[in-house]
């Protein structure tokens, strides 16, 4: 198993975990496992634990459901009995779960410091400024809900890896949320309703998906929220079919086409599969790309003897390697292993703390989306769930 090497930046951020009471520090693995299992058993059907694929093994083994953001979002409404939904993932995932859950349910994130660097790259005031700028640049503007206004000039689409305020904006302006599983179907949905798409916050997912659908690179522009008018001229925006927000995932941006060349040199016949959050040239150099669910399915169903290099978060890669061996061999495309350092903040200690709190009648770390954002966030998420 490849143990990821942390950069100084990542070490510093892991150290920023939410502080726990002293009695939850220094426990042995055996004691933590025993006490987490006991708390789960006590809570029974009142509790559902959701775990994202990128979560570490010591935590994911307690999840009732493991999946990507799309799959886990779908589990929320399937468990109306559960009073407590403990989301072992990052902040935006817990927000979406809160919006999709019933009023009687409470969503809990074991470590409040588990955020997402990509989601942090789009703030609602920046999006409002961008929208106002686009309105000026594109002239007569139809930005309301399509059923009310007819065909729109521009449809906002946000990746699920974004704050609830961004999702609410998209819902209110005739747009939608997408995941890496349904990104192509979502872009098709949006282009059926408008001439252009504003895609945020991940420029790579937007570019890779649109390119795969046949949109040439010269019909895509990148909107830099830190520049006047996004750093773009009105006629460039006018010609674009998709406007990509200048955001990225700090984990997936580490993969390079050179790594693929090296892998092919070391392992003739190896196949390379990557997540679409990686840069465009990496997708072009790979054999296949797709969501975490697509990666797992493709590798698991490949013929015996297949050798794979996988370009995504290291916990998923290590787990997949263990599941498909010895018939198939899986390597991480990055020899140092790309780790989502924010997801890694959710430790078994934090999980134990929130579960024992629930047993004692105390709810720690509840995630609540403000009422003002809830309605339109739900509209955008419901549109996402309706798109296959
Ligand atoms: S892998 Fe990237 S996009 Fe996913 S949660 Fe971590 S930082 Fe965010």
PDB file of N, CA, C and O and ligand atoms in Angstrom, residues 52 54 69 89-93 114-120 159 161 202 248-253 275 277 312-313 338-344, ligand 1:
ATOM      1  N   UNK A  52     -17.476   9.058   2.225  1.00  0.00           N
ATOM      2  CA  UNK A  52     -16.990   9.319   0.859  1.00  0.00           C
ATOM      3  C   UNK A  52     -15.803   8.417   0.545  1.00  0.00           C
ATOM      4  O   UNK A  52     -15.024   8.055   1.436  1.00  0.00           O
ATOM      5  N   UNK A  54     -13.014   8.971  -0.575  1.00  0.00           N
ATOM      6  CA  UNK A  54     -11.678   9.482  -0.261  1.00  0.00           C
ATOM      7  C   UNK A  54     -11.369   9.407   1.234  1.00  0.00           C
ATOM      8  O   UNK A  54     -10.302   9.823   1.672  1.00  0.00           O
ATOM      9  N   UNK A  69     -20.117  11.855  -4.143  1.00  0.00           N
ATOM     10  CA  UNK A  69     -21.072  12.847  -3.644  1.00  0.00           C
ATOM     11  C   UNK A  69     -22.483  12.569  -4.159  1.00  0.00           C
ATOM     12  O   UNK A  69     -23.468  12.708  -3.428  1.00  0.00           O
ATOM     13  N   UNK A  89     -17.194  13.062   5.360  1.00  0.00           N
ATOM     14  CA  UNK A  89     -16.786  13.660   4.085  1.00  0.00           C
ATOM     15  C   UNK A  89     -16.332  15.072   4.387  1.00  0.00           C
ATOM     16  O   UNK A  89     -15.708  15.309   5.426  1.00  0.00           O
ATOM     17  N   UNK A  90     -16.673  16.012   3.514  1.00  0.00           N
ATOM     18  CA  UNK A  90     -16.294  17.404   3.768  1.00  0.00           C
ATOM     19  C   UNK A  90     -17.546  18.292   3.826  1.00  0.00           C
ATOM     20  O   UNK A  90     -18.664  17.841   3.547  1.00  0.00           O
ATOM     21  N   UNK A  91     -17.311  19.557   4.185  1.00  0.00           N
ATOM     22  CA  UNK A  91     -18.406  20.447   4.571  1.00  0.00           C
ATOM     23  C   UNK A  91     -19.523  20.558   3.528  1.00  0.00           C
ATOM     24  O   UNK A  91     -20.701  20.475   3.853  1.00  0.00           O
ATOM     25  N   UNK A  92     -19.142  20.736   2.226  1.00  0.00           N
ATOM     26  CA  UNK A  92     -20.210  20.955   1.239  1.00  0.00           C
ATOM     27  C   UNK A  92     -21.105  19.728   1.110  1.00  0.00           C
ATOM     28  O   UNK A  92     -22.283  19.835   0.781  1.00  0.00           O
ATOM     29  N   UNK A  93     -20.562  18.537   1.357  1.00  0.00           N
ATOM     30  CA  UNK A  93     -21.372  17.311   1.263  1.00  0.00           C
ATOM     31  C   UNK A  93     -22.414  17.281   2.387  1.00  0.00           C
ATOM     32  O   UNK A  93     -23.570  16.907   2.176  1.00  0.00           O
ATOM     33  N   UNK A 114     -13.122  20.096   8.227  1.00  0.00           N
ATOM     34  CA  UNK A 114     -13.029  19.329   6.979  1.00  0.00           C
ATOM     35  C   UNK A 114     -13.750  20.089   5.869  1.00  0.00           C
ATOM     36  O   UNK A 114     -14.947  19.911   5.639  1.00  0.00           O
ATOM     37  N   UNK A 115     -13.031  20.958   5.211  1.00  0.00           N
ATOM     38  CA  UNK A 115     -13.600  21.742   4.111  1.00  0.00           C
ATOM     39  C   UNK A 115     -13.101  21.217   2.777  1.00  0.00           C
ATOM     40  O   UNK A 115     -12.654  20.080   2.669  1.00  0.00           O
ATOM     41  N   UNK A 116     -13.184  22.050   1.751  1.00  0.00           N
ATOM     42  CA  UNK A 116     -12.726  21.635   0.420  1.00  0.00           C
ATOM     43  C   UNK A 116     -12.088  22.854  -0.232  1.00  0.00           C
ATOM     44  O   UNK A 116     -12.728  23.900  -0.372  1.00  0.00           O
ATOM     45  N   UNK A 117     -10.827  22.722  -0.632  1.00  0.00           N
ATOM     46  CA  UNK A 117     -10.125  23.881  -1.191  1.00  0.00           C
ATOM     47  C   UNK A 117     -10.804  24.357  -2.473  1.00  0.00           C
ATOM     48  O   UNK A 117     -10.830  25.551  -2.771  1.00  0.00           O
ATOM     49  N   UNK A 118     -11.376  23.421  -3.241  1.00  0.00           N
ATOM     50  CA  UNK A 118     -12.047  23.840  -4.472  1.00  0.00           C
ATOM     51  C   UNK A 118     -13.307  24.663  -4.155  1.00  0.00           C
ATOM     52  O   UNK A 118     -13.537  25.724  -4.748  1.00  0.00           O
ATOM     53  N   UNK A 119     -14.109  24.165  -3.221  1.00  0.00           N
ATOM     54  CA  UNK A 119     -15.343  24.882  -2.870  1.00  0.00           C
ATOM     55  C   UNK A 119     -15.013  26.292  -2.376  1.00  0.00           C
ATOM     56  O   UNK A 119     -15.751  27.248  -2.651  1.00  0.00           O
ATOM     57  N   UNK A 120     -13.884  26.425  -1.688  1.00  0.00           N
ATOM     58  CA  UNK A 120     -13.495  27.742  -1.154  1.00  0.00           C
ATOM     59  C   UNK A 120     -13.096  28.725  -2.252  1.00  0.00           C
ATOM     60  O   UNK A 120     -12.888  29.909  -1.981  1.00  0.00           O
ATOM     61  N   UNK A 159     -20.688  22.645  -9.859  1.00  0.00           N
ATOM     62  CA  UNK A 159     -20.285  21.322  -9.397  1.00  0.00           C
ATOM     63  C   UNK A 159     -20.753  21.203  -7.948  1.00  0.00           C
ATOM     64  O   UNK A 159     -20.778  22.209  -7.214  1.00  0.00           O
ATOM     65  N   UNK A 161     -19.261  20.285  -5.550  1.00  0.00           N
ATOM     66  CA  UNK A 161     -18.184  20.734  -4.660  1.00  0.00           C
ATOM     67  C   UNK A 161     -18.194  22.257  -4.565  1.00  0.00           C
ATOM     68  O   UNK A 161     -17.287  22.946  -5.037  1.00  0.00           O
ATOM     69  N   UNK A 202     -15.021  24.312 -10.708  1.00  0.00           N
ATOM     70  CA  UNK A 202     -13.863  23.567 -11.226  1.00  0.00           C
ATOM     71  C   UNK A 202     -13.700  23.723 -12.738  1.00  0.00           C
ATOM     72  O   UNK A 202     -14.413  23.094 -13.515  1.00  0.00           O
ATOM     73  N   UNK A 248     -10.008  25.017  -9.008  1.00  0.00           N
ATOM     74  CA  UNK A 248      -9.477  23.675  -9.260  1.00  0.00           C
ATOM     75  C   UNK A 248      -9.399  22.902  -7.945  1.00  0.00           C
ATOM     76  O   UNK A 248      -9.506  23.481  -6.862  1.00  0.00           O
ATOM     77  N   UNK A 249      -9.177  21.608  -8.059  1.00  0.00           N
ATOM     78  CA  UNK A 249      -8.947  20.764  -6.882  1.00  0.00           C
ATOM     79  C   UNK A 249      -7.437  20.652  -6.676  1.00  0.00           C
ATOM     80  O   UNK A 249      -6.717  20.243  -7.592  1.00  0.00           O
ATOM     81  N   UNK A 250      -6.985  20.995  -5.470  1.00  0.00           N
ATOM     82  CA  UNK A 250      -5.543  20.981  -5.217  1.00  0.00           C
ATOM     83  C   UNK A 250      -4.979  19.559  -5.225  1.00  0.00           C
ATOM     84  O   UNK A 250      -3.781  19.375  -5.398  1.00  0.00           O
ATOM     85  N   UNK A 251      -5.817  18.577  -5.063  1.00  0.00           N
ATOM     86  CA  UNK A 251      -5.366  17.173  -5.118  1.00  0.00           C
ATOM     87  C   UNK A 251      -5.206  16.750  -6.580  1.00  0.00           C
ATOM     88  O   UNK A 251      -4.130  16.310  -7.001  1.00  0.00           O
ATOM     89  N   UNK A 252      -6.251  16.902  -7.364  1.00  0.00           N
ATOM     90  CA  UNK A 252      -6.221  16.403  -8.744  1.00  0.00           C
ATOM     91  C   UNK A 252      -5.339  17.246  -9.669  1.00  0.00           C
ATOM     92  O   UNK A 252      -4.888  16.756 -10.704  1.00  0.00           O
ATOM     93  N   UNK A 253      -5.108  18.498  -9.301  1.00  0.00           N
ATOM     94  CA  UNK A 253      -4.247  19.344 -10.145  1.00  0.00           C
ATOM     95  C   UNK A 253      -2.792  18.886 -10.100  1.00  0.00           C
ATOM     96  O   UNK A 253      -1.967  19.341 -10.893  1.00  0.00           O
ATOM     97  N   UNK A 275      -9.533  10.911 -12.977  1.00  0.00           N
ATOM     98  CA  UNK A 275     -10.756  11.644 -12.629  1.00  0.00           C
ATOM     99  C   UNK A 275     -10.805  12.921 -13.480  1.00  0.00           C
ATOM    100  O   UNK A 275      -9.759  13.532 -13.731  1.00  0.00           O
ATOM    101  N   UNK A 277     -11.378  15.858 -12.754  1.00  0.00           N
ATOM    102  CA  UNK A 277     -10.883  17.079 -12.098  1.00  0.00           C
ATOM    103  C   UNK A 277      -9.405  17.320 -12.423  1.00  0.00           C
ATOM    104  O   UNK A 277      -8.839  18.331 -11.999  1.00  0.00           O
ATOM    105  N   UNK A 312      -6.410   9.553  -9.081  1.00  0.00           N
ATOM    106  CA  UNK A 312      -7.365  10.209  -8.179  1.00  0.00           C
ATOM    107  C   UNK A 312      -6.839  10.067  -6.758  1.00  0.00           C
ATOM    108  O   UNK A 312      -5.695   9.645  -6.546  1.00  0.00           O
ATOM    109  N   UNK A 313      -7.669  10.412  -5.773  1.00  0.00           N
ATOM    110  CA  UNK A 313      -7.228  10.467  -4.374  1.00  0.00           C
ATOM    111  C   UNK A 313      -6.720   9.108  -3.902  1.00  0.00           C
ATOM    112  O   UNK A 313      -7.289   8.056  -4.240  1.00  0.00           O
ATOM    113  N   UNK A 338      -1.615  11.168  -4.070  1.00  0.00           N
ATOM    114  CA  UNK A 338      -2.290  12.442  -3.823  1.00  0.00           C
ATOM    115  C   UNK A 338      -3.339  12.271  -2.730  1.00  0.00           C
ATOM    116  O   UNK A 338      -4.273  11.481  -2.876  1.00  0.00           O
ATOM    117  N   UNK A 339      -3.195  13.029  -1.676  1.00  0.00           N
ATOM    118  CA  UNK A 339      -4.067  12.902  -0.506  1.00  0.00           C
ATOM    119  C   UNK A 339      -4.969  14.122  -0.390  1.00  0.00           C
ATOM    120  O   UNK A 339      -4.492  15.253  -0.507  1.00  0.00           O
ATOM    121  N   UNK A 340      -6.267  13.908  -0.143  1.00  0.00           N
ATOM    122  CA  UNK A 340      -7.141  15.039   0.167  1.00  0.00           C
ATOM    123  C   UNK A 340      -6.959  15.346   1.649  1.00  0.00           C
ATOM    124  O   UNK A 340      -7.518  14.669   2.515  1.00  0.00           O
ATOM    125  N   UNK A 341      -6.161  16.371   1.918  1.00  0.00           N
ATOM    126  CA  UNK A 341      -5.770  16.636   3.308  1.00  0.00           C
ATOM    127  C   UNK A 341      -6.937  17.158   4.146  1.00  0.00           C
ATOM    128  O   UNK A 341      -6.935  16.999   5.368  1.00  0.00           O
ATOM    129  N   UNK A 342      -7.944  17.749   3.499  1.00  0.00           N
ATOM    130  CA  UNK A 342      -9.081  18.227   4.288  1.00  0.00           C
ATOM    131  C   UNK A 342      -9.996  17.062   4.668  1.00  0.00           C
ATOM    132  O   UNK A 342     -10.473  16.977   5.795  1.00  0.00           O
ATOM    133  N   UNK A 343     -10.221  16.153   3.719  1.00  0.00           N
ATOM    134  CA  UNK A 343     -11.021  14.950   4.017  1.00  0.00           C
ATOM    135  C   UNK A 343     -10.347  14.153   5.141  1.00  0.00           C
ATOM    136  O   UNK A 343     -11.013  13.559   5.986  1.00  0.00           O
ATOM    137  N   UNK A 344      -9.005  14.163   5.154  1.00  0.00           N
ATOM    138  CA  UNK A 344      -8.213  13.389   6.108  1.00  0.00           C
ATOM    139  C   UNK A 344      -8.393  13.895   7.546  1.00  0.00           C
ATOM    140  O   UNK A 344      -8.039  13.214   8.498  1.00  0.00           O
TER     141      UNK A 344
HETATM  142  S1  LIG B   1     -10.354  15.899  -3.422  1.00  0.00           S
HETATM  143 FE1  LIG B   1     -10.305  18.056  -4.063  1.00  0.00          FE
HETATM  144  S2  LIG B   1     -12.401  18.555  -4.648  1.00  0.00           S
HETATM  145 FE2  LIG B   1     -12.467  16.601  -3.462  1.00  0.00          FE
HETATM  146  S3  LIG B   1     -12.896  17.273  -1.342  1.00  0.00           S
HETATM  147 FE3  LIG B   1     -10.652  17.118  -1.565  1.00  0.00          FE
HETATM  148  S4  LIG B   1      -9.991  19.226  -2.167  1.00  0.00           S
HETATM  149 FE4  LIG B   1     -12.210  19.105  -2.464  1.00  0.00          FE
END
